[in-house]
């Protein structure tokens, strides 16, 4: 019976991914690159373009990308080496019941971003294509929600297929649109960025770069556990996240300068590429939304001790039903919640490297590791309250100290 279950559960929601189910570097690169293709990241690109000149923009991308790459790369390594999802790793570092906290946090934020993403597709497309009526918005919300939920429901296989289709389309068409927009602008790209207000520092810009995807990046082990080795998981994560996020930031920046918006969709509309604009917007959001729902399903499955697929279905229905409300009322709260997840990630990393020998099986070491739980709570508070530095880094530092002190005391 157990062998039959293993054949059915190709996503290994409650088990380590065996070596014969691992995937090649190109496939992992496509999955991870597609994960970063999200229109919400373009909002950050708009903020960077509005507050920095071109050189400051690039410096912020490099600095933020290095820090984000280090964090997600280590998580990618841990996921690939252990073969465990974020939730299984949390059971080892937070304890069996303690893992409910990070699982709930990742599920809550990813369902929220899923709903926002669905609305980010439905609202502008209904406006351009169907007059922007409420009925049109909801029709597109339902269609998009069903499609994105379906790809997450069928698991890693469908995520791979969507990524192979979407990544080349978005990268090529988005890049061509940016080049055309710059060519139609006044002067070079440096001249166009020089019109920014200069209200942002490079450090502040790097903080925005990190914060834009540190929430989703914490779920990296959910996907890199399918990589053939820790080295493969780390390299594909770092390269894919840097390229993908940088492309999104540039799209947002160019959109701000050329169209006064935060989405390449508006640029392509202005360029007369209407149907291609809809295609790029839909695929861009889809590649991240199905990954987000997949992570939410794994998190809820860990909490309720059930299979992943019903939890994905529930998450998709809930996210779709609340999409419009989430878009207009919850984006600010989601940005606050983004700062709560890096403390989880740093504890997963520290726990693995300090206790590698205990990761041969998936059984938790204890019921609750209170130092890990307290570290996440204090880290989240510090990240959202302390006014200086980079919020996510502040939160990780506090969480790491709590966990390390607790580990030393327990010994």
mmCIF file of C-alpha atoms in Angstrom:
data_model
loop_
_atom_site.group_PDB
_atom_site.id
_atom_site.type_symbol
_atom_site.label_atom_id
_atom_site.label_comp_id
_atom_site.label_asym_id
_atom_site.label_seq_id
_atom_site.Cartn_x
_atom_site.Cartn_y
_atom_site.Cartn_z
ATOM 1 C CA UNK A 1 0.000 0.000 0.000
ATOM 2 C CA UNK A 2 2.801 2.411 0.844
ATOM 3 C CA UNK A 3 4.454 1.784 -2.509
ATOM 4 C CA UNK A 4 1.230 2.684 -4.274
ATOM 5 C CA UNK A 5 0.980 5.914 -2.284
ATOM 6 C CA UNK A 6 4.529 6.866 -3.221
ATOM 7 C CA UNK A 7 3.700 6.403 -6.905
ATOM 8 C CA UNK A 8 0.627 8.617 -6.598
ATOM 9 C CA UNK A 9 2.282 11.375 -4.550
ATOM 10 C CA UNK A 10 4.833 12.662 -7.038
ATOM 11 C CA UNK A 11 5.241 15.757 -4.850
ATOM 12 C CA UNK A 12 6.372 13.902 -1.708
ATOM 13 C CA UNK A 13 4.446 16.254 0.568
ATOM 14 C CA UNK A 14 5.274 14.228 3.677
ATOM 15 C CA UNK A 15 8.485 12.475 2.587
ATOM 16 C CA UNK A 16 11.981 13.194 1.329
ATOM 17 C CA UNK A 17 12.331 13.338 -2.447
ATOM 18 C CA UNK A 18 14.279 10.224 -3.492
ATOM 19 C CA UNK A 19 17.276 10.495 -5.800
ATOM 20 C CA UNK A 20 15.482 8.841 -8.711
ATOM 21 C CA UNK A 21 12.829 11.583 -8.690
ATOM 22 C CA UNK A 22 15.302 14.468 -8.891
ATOM 23 C CA UNK A 23 15.436 16.773 -11.929
ATOM 24 C CA UNK A 24 18.172 18.256 -14.095
ATOM 25 C CA UNK A 25 19.660 21.721 -13.744
ATOM 26 C CA UNK A 26 17.854 23.187 -16.769
ATOM 27 C CA UNK A 27 14.459 22.099 -15.466
ATOM 28 C CA UNK A 28 15.242 23.461 -12.006
ATOM 29 C CA UNK A 29 16.467 26.725 -13.549
ATOM 30 C CA UNK A 30 13.210 27.146 -15.462
ATOM 31 C CA UNK A 31 11.094 26.426 -12.379
ATOM 32 C CA UNK A 32 13.055 28.834 -10.185
ATOM 33 C CA UNK A 33 13.203 31.539 -12.873
ATOM 34 C CA UNK A 34 9.465 31.298 -13.426
ATOM 35 C CA UNK A 35 8.976 31.594 -9.662
ATOM 36 C CA UNK A 36 10.479 35.106 -9.715
ATOM 37 C CA UNK A 37 8.379 36.330 -12.645
ATOM 38 C CA UNK A 38 5.725 38.256 -10.743
ATOM 39 C CA UNK A 39 4.157 41.594 -11.561
ATOM 40 C CA UNK A 40 4.269 42.699 -7.918
ATOM 41 C CA UNK A 41 8.079 42.819 -8.220
ATOM 42 C CA UNK A 42 7.596 45.505 -10.858
ATOM 43 C CA UNK A 43 6.146 47.733 -8.128
ATOM 44 C CA UNK A 44 9.601 47.678 -6.554
ATOM 45 C CA UNK A 45 11.141 48.529 -9.919
ATOM 46 C CA UNK A 46 8.898 51.582 -10.129
ATOM 47 C CA UNK A 47 9.938 52.695 -6.623
ATOM 48 C CA UNK A 48 13.601 52.296 -7.530
ATOM 49 C CA UNK A 49 13.240 54.217 -10.788
ATOM 50 C CA UNK A 50 11.312 57.017 -9.067
ATOM 51 C CA UNK A 51 13.944 57.403 -6.351
ATOM 52 C CA UNK A 52 17.308 56.642 -7.992
ATOM 53 C CA UNK A 53 19.282 57.507 -11.097
ATOM 54 C CA UNK A 54 20.386 54.682 -13.403
ATOM 55 C CA UNK A 55 23.653 53.947 -11.609
ATOM 56 C CA UNK A 56 21.969 53.958 -8.213
ATOM 57 C CA UNK A 57 19.307 51.654 -9.644
ATOM 58 C CA UNK A 58 21.954 49.159 -10.793
ATOM 59 C CA UNK A 59 23.905 49.371 -7.522
ATOM 60 C CA UNK A 60 20.742 48.628 -5.539
ATOM 61 C CA UNK A 61 20.003 45.637 -7.765
ATOM 62 C CA UNK A 62 23.526 44.273 -7.284
ATOM 63 C CA UNK A 63 23.687 44.794 -3.517
ATOM 64 C CA UNK A 64 20.169 43.562 -2.842
ATOM 65 C CA UNK A 65 20.593 40.703 -5.312
ATOM 66 C CA UNK A 66 23.780 39.494 -3.606
ATOM 67 C CA UNK A 67 22.149 39.447 -0.158
ATOM 68 C CA UNK A 68 18.926 37.869 -1.443
ATOM 69 C CA UNK A 69 20.942 35.363 -3.469
ATOM 70 C CA UNK A 70 22.999 34.353 -0.435
ATOM 71 C CA UNK A 71 19.869 33.795 1.659
ATOM 72 C CA UNK A 72 17.860 31.916 -0.969
ATOM 73 C CA UNK A 73 20.936 30.075 -2.251
ATOM 74 C CA UNK A 74 21.601 28.575 1.180
ATOM 75 C CA UNK A 75 17.939 27.583 1.449
ATOM 76 C CA UNK A 76 18.218 26.057 -2.019
ATOM 77 C CA UNK A 77 21.241 24.050 -0.915
ATOM 78 C CA UNK A 78 19.525 22.833 2.254
ATOM 79 C CA UNK A 79 16.387 21.810 0.346
ATOM 80 C CA UNK A 80 18.354 19.902 -2.301
ATOM 81 C CA UNK A 81 20.741 18.187 0.130
ATOM 82 C CA UNK A 82 18.022 17.123 2.533
ATOM 83 C CA UNK A 83 15.318 16.428 -0.058
ATOM 84 C CA UNK A 84 12.856 18.057 2.355
ATOM 85 C CA UNK A 85 10.243 20.754 1.871
ATOM 86 C CA UNK A 86 10.162 23.880 4.022
ATOM 87 C CA UNK A 87 7.571 22.245 6.269
ATOM 88 C CA UNK A 88 9.567 19.053 6.817
ATOM 89 C CA UNK A 89 12.659 21.133 7.554
ATOM 90 C CA UNK A 90 10.589 23.177 10.010
ATOM 91 C CA UNK A 91 9.569 19.966 11.813
ATOM 92 C CA UNK A 92 13.265 19.269 12.440
ATOM 93 C CA UNK A 93 14.168 22.809 13.593
ATOM 94 C CA UNK A 94 10.920 24.008 15.231
ATOM 95 C CA UNK A 95 9.598 20.646 16.425
ATOM 96 C CA UNK A 96 6.512 18.774 15.273
ATOM 97 C CA UNK A 97 3.944 21.221 16.662
ATOM 98 C CA UNK A 98 6.324 24.166 16.501
ATOM 99 C CA UNK A 99 6.444 23.730 12.704
ATOM 100 C CA UNK A 100 2.811 24.826 12.556
ATOM 101 C CA UNK A 101 3.984 28.444 13.007
ATOM 102 C CA UNK A 102 6.206 28.680 9.890
ATOM 103 C CA UNK A 103 3.762 26.523 7.925
ATOM 104 C CA UNK A 104 0.896 28.874 8.806
ATOM 105 C CA UNK A 105 2.995 31.945 8.004
ATOM 106 C CA UNK A 106 4.065 30.700 4.581
ATOM 107 C CA UNK A 107 0.559 29.463 3.745
ATOM 108 C CA UNK A 108 -1.072 32.728 4.803
ATOM 109 C CA UNK A 109 1.301 34.983 2.874
ATOM 110 C CA UNK A 110 1.330 32.828 -0.252
ATOM 111 C CA UNK A 111 -2.468 32.578 -0.398
ATOM 112 C CA UNK A 112 -2.553 36.359 0.000
ATOM 113 C CA UNK A 113 -0.103 36.946 -2.838
ATOM 114 C CA UNK A 114 -1.965 34.408 -4.972
ATOM 115 C CA UNK A 115 -5.177 36.404 -4.564
ATOM 116 C CA UNK A 116 -3.407 39.676 -5.296
ATOM 117 C CA UNK A 117 -1.834 38.143 -8.403
ATOM 118 C CA UNK A 118 -5.185 36.937 -9.740
ATOM 119 C CA UNK A 119 -6.613 40.443 -9.309
ATOM 120 C CA UNK A 120 -3.506 42.000 -10.903
ATOM 121 C CA UNK A 121 -4.401 40.084 -14.048
ATOM 122 C CA UNK A 122 -8.179 40.475 -13.953
ATOM 123 C CA UNK A 123 -8.467 44.206 -13.168
ATOM 124 C CA UNK A 124 -6.305 45.707 -15.962
ATOM 125 C CA UNK A 125 -7.362 43.153 -18.585
ATOM 126 C CA UNK A 126 -11.064 43.653 -17.879
ATOM 127 C CA UNK A 127 -10.528 47.408 -18.109
ATOM 128 C CA UNK A 128 -8.781 47.218 -21.479
ATOM 129 C CA UNK A 129 -10.761 44.366 -22.997
ATOM 130 C CA UNK A 130 -14.246 44.429 -21.429
ATOM 131 C CA UNK A 131 -14.816 47.968 -20.189
ATOM 132 C CA UNK A 132 -13.806 47.334 -16.564
ATOM 133 C CA UNK A 133 -17.224 46.309 -15.243
ATOM 134 C CA UNK A 134 -17.515 44.388 -11.977
ATOM 135 C CA UNK A 135 -18.939 41.380 -13.803
ATOM 136 C CA UNK A 136 -15.999 41.384 -16.229
ATOM 137 C CA UNK A 137 -13.496 41.585 -13.368
ATOM 138 C CA UNK A 138 -15.054 38.640 -11.567
ATOM 139 C CA UNK A 139 -15.323 36.577 -14.738
ATOM 140 C CA UNK A 140 -11.589 36.982 -15.337
ATOM 141 C CA UNK A 141 -10.813 36.402 -11.649
ATOM 142 C CA UNK A 142 -12.619 33.056 -11.788
ATOM 143 C CA UNK A 143 -10.979 31.995 -15.063
ATOM 144 C CA UNK A 144 -7.491 32.942 -13.873
ATOM 145 C CA UNK A 145 -8.042 31.437 -10.430
ATOM 146 C CA UNK A 146 -9.191 28.108 -11.875
ATOM 147 C CA UNK A 147 -6.260 27.857 -14.309
ATOM 148 C CA UNK A 148 -3.613 28.761 -11.732
ATOM 149 C CA UNK A 149 -5.133 26.512 -9.083
ATOM 150 C CA UNK A 150 -5.213 23.611 -11.541
ATOM 151 C CA UNK A 151 -1.484 23.825 -12.311
ATOM 152 C CA UNK A 152 -0.654 23.913 -8.587
ATOM 153 C CA UNK A 153 -3.092 21.049 -7.898
ATOM 154 C CA UNK A 154 -1.353 18.697 -10.328
ATOM 155 C CA UNK A 155 1.996 19.442 -8.712
ATOM 156 C CA UNK A 156 5.598 19.683 -9.818
ATOM 157 C CA UNK A 157 4.925 18.230 -13.282
ATOM 158 C CA UNK A 158 2.476 20.969 -14.248
ATOM 159 C CA UNK A 159 4.652 23.646 -12.609
ATOM 160 C CA UNK A 160 7.463 22.508 -14.879
ATOM 161 C CA UNK A 161 5.301 22.631 -18.025
ATOM 162 C CA UNK A 162 4.003 26.133 -17.240
ATOM 163 C CA UNK A 163 7.543 27.368 -16.551
ATOM 164 C CA UNK A 164 8.902 25.984 -19.840
ATOM 165 C CA UNK A 165 6.126 27.798 -21.729
ATOM 166 C CA UNK A 166 6.026 31.052 -19.779
ATOM 167 C CA UNK A 167 9.687 31.831 -19.051
ATOM 168 C CA UNK A 168 10.853 32.254 -22.690
ATOM 169 C CA UNK A 169 7.685 34.166 -23.650
ATOM 170 C CA UNK A 170 7.882 36.643 -20.788
ATOM 171 C CA UNK A 171 11.659 37.122 -21.012
ATOM 172 C CA UNK A 172 11.747 37.670 -24.788
ATOM 173 C CA UNK A 173 8.591 39.747 -25.218
ATOM 174 C CA UNK A 174 9.253 41.770 -22.066
ATOM 175 C CA UNK A 175 12.816 42.571 -23.114
ATOM 176 C CA UNK A 176 11.754 43.584 -26.635
ATOM 177 C CA UNK A 177 9.097 45.872 -25.153
ATOM 178 C CA UNK A 178 11.628 47.527 -22.847
ATOM 179 C CA UNK A 179 14.033 48.149 -25.741
ATOM 180 C CA UNK A 180 11.272 49.653 -27.890
ATOM 181 C CA UNK A 181 10.137 51.867 -25.017
ATOM 182 C CA UNK A 182 13.659 53.188 -24.390
ATOM 183 C CA UNK A 183 14.153 53.841 -28.113
ATOM 184 C CA UNK A 184 10.985 55.961 -28.179
ATOM 185 C CA UNK A 185 11.990 57.922 -25.089
ATOM 186 C CA UNK A 186 13.973 61.145 -24.863
ATOM 187 C CA UNK A 187 17.704 60.405 -24.835
ATOM 188 C CA UNK A 188 19.448 57.327 -23.486
ATOM 189 C CA UNK A 189 18.214 55.149 -20.663
ATOM 190 C CA UNK A 190 20.642 56.979 -18.353
ATOM 191 C CA UNK A 191 19.068 60.313 -19.336
ATOM 192 C CA UNK A 192 15.583 58.970 -18.681
ATOM 193 C CA UNK A 193 16.491 57.608 -15.248
ATOM 194 C CA UNK A 194 18.127 60.949 -14.394
ATOM 195 C CA UNK A 195 14.643 62.476 -14.133
ATOM 196 C CA UNK A 196 14.057 60.578 -10.877
ATOM 197 C CA UNK A 197 13.476 62.478 -7.651
ATOM 198 C CA UNK A 198 16.612 61.193 -5.922
ATOM 199 C CA UNK A 199 14.597 60.486 -2.789
ATOM 200 C CA UNK A 200 16.061 57.003 -2.246
ATOM 201 C CA UNK A 201 19.510 55.834 -1.149
ATOM 202 C CA UNK A 202 21.310 52.801 -2.564
ATOM 203 C CA UNK A 203 20.962 51.038 0.801
ATOM 204 C CA UNK A 204 17.268 51.867 0.887
ATOM 205 C CA UNK A 205 16.921 50.573 -2.657
ATOM 206 C CA UNK A 206 18.748 47.358 -1.753
ATOM 207 C CA UNK A 207 16.298 46.915 1.121
ATOM 208 C CA UNK A 208 13.403 47.157 -1.340
ATOM 209 C CA UNK A 209 15.085 44.616 -3.622
ATOM 210 C CA UNK A 210 15.490 42.146 -0.762
ATOM 211 C CA UNK A 211 12.028 42.732 0.637
ATOM 212 C CA UNK A 212 10.359 42.281 -2.743
ATOM 213 C CA UNK A 213 11.017 38.544 -2.861
ATOM 214 C CA UNK A 214 12.375 37.462 0.505
ATOM 215 C CA UNK A 215 8.902 36.181 1.418
ATOM 216 C CA UNK A 216 8.552 33.916 -1.602
ATOM 217 C CA UNK A 217 12.260 33.087 -1.467
ATOM 218 C CA UNK A 218 11.800 31.508 1.951
ATOM 219 C CA UNK A 219 9.788 28.763 0.233
ATOM 220 C CA UNK A 220 12.793 27.866 -1.958
ATOM 221 C CA UNK A 221 13.286 24.369 -0.410
ATOM 222 C CA UNK A 222 9.814 23.373 -1.636
ATOM 223 C CA UNK A 223 11.243 23.345 -5.164
ATOM 224 C CA UNK A 224 14.997 22.775 -4.860
ATOM 225 C CA UNK A 225 14.374 19.492 -3.028
ATOM 226 C CA UNK A 226 13.869 18.147 -6.560
ATOM 227 C CA UNK A 227 17.401 19.214 -7.615
ATOM 228 C CA UNK A 228 19.990 16.482 -8.112
ATOM 229 C CA UNK A 229 22.484 17.948 -5.623
ATOM 230 C CA UNK A 230 22.964 20.744 -3.127
ATOM 231 C CA UNK A 231 25.333 22.476 -5.517
ATOM 232 C CA UNK A 232 22.763 22.330 -8.317
ATOM 233 C CA UNK A 233 20.027 23.629 -6.022
ATOM 234 C CA UNK A 234 22.167 26.532 -4.841
ATOM 235 C CA UNK A 235 23.475 27.591 -8.262
ATOM 236 C CA UNK A 236 20.114 27.453 -10.034
ATOM 237 C CA UNK A 237 18.475 29.411 -7.219
ATOM 238 C CA UNK A 238 21.075 32.185 -7.110
ATOM 239 C CA UNK A 239 21.314 32.626 -10.884
ATOM 240 C CA UNK A 240 17.582 32.313 -11.552
ATOM 241 C CA UNK A 241 16.550 34.640 -8.735
ATOM 242 C CA UNK A 242 19.089 37.296 -9.716
ATOM 243 C CA UNK A 243 18.167 37.222 -13.411
ATOM 244 C CA UNK A 244 14.424 36.950 -12.811
ATOM 245 C CA UNK A 245 14.156 39.627 -10.152
ATOM 246 C CA UNK A 246 16.446 42.015 -12.047
ATOM 247 C CA UNK A 247 14.336 41.588 -15.182
ATOM 248 C CA UNK A 248 11.162 42.356 -13.212
ATOM 249 C CA UNK A 249 12.758 45.442 -11.621
ATOM 250 C CA UNK A 250 13.888 46.753 -15.001
ATOM 251 C CA UNK A 251 10.419 46.152 -16.436
ATOM 252 C CA UNK A 252 8.917 48.117 -13.554
ATOM 253 C CA UNK A 253 11.484 50.882 -13.885
ATOM 254 C CA UNK A 254 11.027 51.252 -17.641
ATOM 255 C CA UNK A 255 7.247 51.132 -17.179
ATOM 256 C CA UNK A 256 7.450 53.987 -14.675
ATOM 257 C CA UNK A 257 9.526 56.143 -16.994
ATOM 258 C CA UNK A 258 7.756 55.362 -20.241
ATOM 259 C CA UNK A 259 4.122 54.870 -19.179
ATOM 260 C CA UNK A 260 3.955 56.261 -15.629
ATOM 261 C CA UNK A 261 2.872 52.826 -14.395
ATOM 262 C CA UNK A 262 4.432 49.874 -12.614
ATOM 263 C CA UNK A 263 3.762 47.102 -15.131
ATOM 264 C CA UNK A 264 5.191 46.218 -18.543
ATOM 265 C CA UNK A 265 1.556 45.523 -19.504
ATOM 266 C CA UNK A 266 0.933 49.273 -19.792
ATOM 267 C CA UNK A 267 4.087 49.756 -21.854
ATOM 268 C CA UNK A 268 3.048 47.053 -24.290
ATOM 269 C CA UNK A 269 -0.432 48.578 -24.548
ATOM 270 C CA UNK A 270 1.131 51.938 -25.409
ATOM 271 C CA UNK A 271 3.292 50.210 -28.002
ATOM 272 C CA UNK A 272 0.186 48.741 -29.643
ATOM 273 C CA UNK A 273 0.956 45.170 -28.559
ATOM 274 C CA UNK A 274 -2.434 44.576 -26.980
ATOM 275 C CA UNK A 275 -2.846 40.804 -27.195
ATOM 276 C CA UNK A 276 0.818 40.144 -26.503
ATOM 277 C CA UNK A 277 0.469 42.362 -23.436
ATOM 278 C CA UNK A 278 -2.349 40.158 -22.101
ATOM 279 C CA UNK A 279 -0.281 37.040 -22.804
ATOM 280 C CA UNK A 280 2.796 38.375 -20.997
ATOM 281 C CA UNK A 281 0.782 39.630 -18.022
ATOM 282 C CA UNK A 282 -1.056 36.323 -17.624
ATOM 283 C CA UNK A 283 2.006 34.090 -17.966
ATOM 284 C CA UNK A 284 4.076 36.396 -15.768
ATOM 285 C CA UNK A 285 1.631 36.095 -12.880
ATOM 286 C CA UNK A 286 0.820 32.435 -13.493
ATOM 287 C CA UNK A 287 4.393 31.195 -13.004
ATOM 288 C CA UNK A 288 4.570 32.667 -9.499
ATOM 289 C CA UNK A 289 0.973 32.129 -8.475
ATOM 290 C CA UNK A 290 0.995 28.380 -8.977
ATOM 291 C CA UNK A 291 4.267 28.149 -7.032
ATOM 292 C CA UNK A 292 2.732 30.224 -4.234
ATOM 293 C CA UNK A 293 -0.350 28.004 -4.079
ATOM 294 C CA UNK A 294 1.825 24.886 -4.144
ATOM 295 C CA UNK A 295 3.727 26.170 -1.074
ATOM 296 C CA UNK A 296 0.486 27.095 0.675
ATOM 297 C CA UNK A 297 -0.857 23.585 0.088
ATOM 298 C CA UNK A 298 2.269 22.003 1.575
ATOM 299 C CA UNK A 299 2.050 24.274 4.620
ATOM 300 C CA UNK A 300 -1.609 23.523 5.316
ATOM 301 C CA UNK A 301 -1.029 19.797 4.741
ATOM 302 C CA UNK A 302 1.612 19.881 7.482
ATOM 303 C CA UNK A 303 -0.702 21.672 9.920
ATOM 304 C CA UNK A 304 -3.777 19.520 9.352
ATOM 305 C CA UNK A 305 -1.967 16.250 8.677
ATOM 306 C CA UNK A 306 -3.689 15.690 5.356
ATOM 307 C CA UNK A 307 -2.766 15.397 1.679
ATOM 308 C CA UNK A 308 -1.479 18.383 -0.280
ATOM 309 C CA UNK A 309 -4.010 18.398 -3.123
ATOM 310 C CA UNK A 310 -7.142 19.156 -1.039
ATOM 311 C CA UNK A 311 -5.235 21.956 0.694
ATOM 312 C CA UNK A 312 -4.165 23.426 -2.663
ATOM 313 C CA UNK A 313 -7.778 23.301 -3.801
ATOM 314 C CA UNK A 314 -8.980 25.026 -0.637
ATOM 315 C CA UNK A 315 -6.238 27.678 -0.910
ATOM 316 C CA UNK A 316 -7.068 28.347 -4.545
ATOM 317 C CA UNK A 317 -10.795 28.713 -3.885
ATOM 318 C CA UNK A 318 -10.197 31.012 -0.925
ATOM 319 C CA UNK A 319 -7.597 33.119 -2.740
ATOM 320 C CA UNK A 320 -9.802 33.430 -5.825
ATOM 321 C CA UNK A 321 -12.930 34.331 -3.825
ATOM 322 C CA UNK A 322 -11.098 37.098 -1.948
ATOM 323 C CA UNK A 323 -8.851 38.272 -4.810
ATOM 324 C CA UNK A 324 -10.433 41.691 -5.419
ATOM 325 C CA UNK A 325 -10.645 42.446 -1.695
ATOM 326 C CA UNK A 326 -7.037 41.341 -1.156
ATOM 327 C CA UNK A 327 -5.850 43.557 -4.006
ATOM 328 C CA UNK A 328 -7.495 46.714 -2.671
ATOM 329 C CA UNK A 329 -7.125 46.154 1.070
ATOM 330 C CA UNK A 330 -4.307 43.781 1.886
ATOM 331 C CA UNK A 331 -1.179 44.635 -0.109
ATOM 332 C CA UNK A 332 0.191 46.811 2.708
ATOM 333 C CA UNK A 333 -0.327 44.022 5.233
ATOM 334 C CA UNK A 334 1.356 41.524 2.935
ATOM 335 C CA UNK A 335 4.419 43.763 2.733
ATOM 336 C CA UNK A 336 4.525 43.802 6.539
ATOM 337 C CA UNK A 337 4.197 40.017 6.617
ATOM 338 C CA UNK A 338 7.088 39.714 4.155
ATOM 339 C CA UNK A 339 9.391 40.710 7.003
ATOM 340 C CA UNK A 340 8.157 37.851 9.190
ATOM 341 C CA UNK A 341 9.438 35.036 6.966
ATOM 342 C CA UNK A 342 13.223 35.679 6.794
ATOM 343 C CA UNK A 343 13.589 34.726 10.501
ATOM 344 C CA UNK A 344 12.065 31.357 9.590
ATOM 345 C CA UNK A 345 14.530 30.848 6.748
ATOM 346 C CA UNK A 346 17.642 31.677 8.758
ATOM 347 C CA UNK A 347 16.610 29.223 11.489
ATOM 348 C CA UNK A 348 16.091 26.464 8.906
ATOM 349 C CA UNK A 349 19.578 27.148 7.541
ATOM 350 C CA UNK A 350 21.315 27.252 10.936
ATOM 351 C CA UNK A 351 19.510 24.158 12.194
ATOM 352 C CA UNK A 352 20.523 22.114 9.160
ATOM 353 C CA UNK A 353 24.214 23.009 9.217
ATOM 354 C CA UNK A 354 24.444 22.564 12.984
ATOM 355 C CA UNK A 355 22.647 19.198 13.051
ATOM 356 C CA UNK A 356 23.236 17.579 9.647
ATOM 357 C CA UNK A 357 23.444 14.101 11.128
ATOM 358 C CA UNK A 358 19.847 14.371 12.392
ATOM 359 C CA UNK A 359 18.386 14.991 8.921
ATOM 360 C CA UNK A 360 18.733 11.424 7.663
ATOM 361 C CA UNK A 361 15.094 10.819 8.583
ATOM 362 C CA UNK A 362 12.088 13.135 8.693
ATOM 363 C CA UNK A 363 11.002 12.441 12.252
ATOM 364 C CA UNK A 364 10.993 15.625 14.396
ATOM 365 C CA UNK A 365 13.438 15.802 17.296
ATOM 366 C CA UNK A 366 10.929 17.366 19.717
ATOM 367 C CA UNK A 367 7.394 18.718 19.994
ATOM 368 C CA UNK A 368 8.259 22.445 20.154
ATOM 369 C CA UNK A 369 11.594 24.237 19.991
ATOM 370 C CA UNK A 370 10.592 27.353 21.897
ATOM 371 C CA UNK A 371 13.806 29.199 21.090
ATOM 372 C CA UNK A 372 13.064 28.875 17.368
ATOM 373 C CA UNK A 373 9.471 30.012 17.879
ATOM 374 C CA UNK A 374 10.484 32.972 20.045
ATOM 375 C CA UNK A 375 13.249 33.837 17.565
ATOM 376 C CA UNK A 376 10.725 34.124 14.735
ATOM 377 C CA UNK A 377 8.331 36.232 16.822
ATOM 378 C CA UNK A 378 11.033 38.626 18.056
ATOM 379 C CA UNK A 379 12.656 38.758 14.603
ATOM 380 C CA UNK A 380 9.351 39.674 12.988
ATOM 381 C CA UNK A 381 8.732 42.433 15.537
ATOM 382 C CA UNK A 382 12.212 43.899 15.103
ATOM 383 C CA UNK A 383 11.972 43.729 11.302
ATOM 384 C CA UNK A 384 8.757 45.737 11.331
ATOM 385 C CA UNK A 385 9.549 48.195 14.133
ATOM 386 C CA UNK A 386 13.272 49.101 14.005
ATOM 387 C CA UNK A 387 13.583 52.153 11.714
ATOM 388 C CA UNK A 388 17.208 51.737 10.603
ATOM 389 C CA UNK A 389 19.043 49.133 8.535
ATOM 390 C CA UNK A 390 17.402 46.580 6.236
ATOM 391 C CA UNK A 391 14.273 45.115 7.899
ATOM 392 C CA UNK A 392 14.697 41.522 6.734
ATOM 393 C CA UNK A 393 18.359 41.476 7.800
ATOM 394 C CA UNK A 394 17.449 42.890 11.216
ATOM 395 C CA UNK A 395 14.838 40.187 11.676
ATOM 396 C CA UNK A 396 17.201 37.410 10.639
ATOM 397 C CA UNK A 397 19.902 38.637 13.019
ATOM 398 C CA UNK A 398 17.558 38.588 16.022
ATOM 399 C CA UNK A 399 16.134 35.175 15.119
ATOM 400 C CA UNK A 400 19.612 33.721 14.642
ATOM 401 C CA UNK A 401 20.787 34.979 18.028
ATOM 402 C CA UNK A 402 17.740 33.519 19.787
ATOM 403 C CA UNK A 403 18.163 30.165 18.079
ATOM 404 C CA UNK A 404 21.914 29.935 18.709
ATOM 405 C CA UNK A 405 21.560 30.888 22.358
ATOM 406 C CA UNK A 406 18.788 28.335 22.795
ATOM 407 C CA UNK A 407 20.813 25.641 21.074
ATOM 408 C CA UNK A 408 23.786 26.287 23.354
ATOM 409 C CA UNK A 409 21.592 26.298 26.469
ATOM 410 C CA UNK A 410 19.874 23.048 25.517
ATOM 411 C CA UNK A 411 23.238 21.322 25.237
#
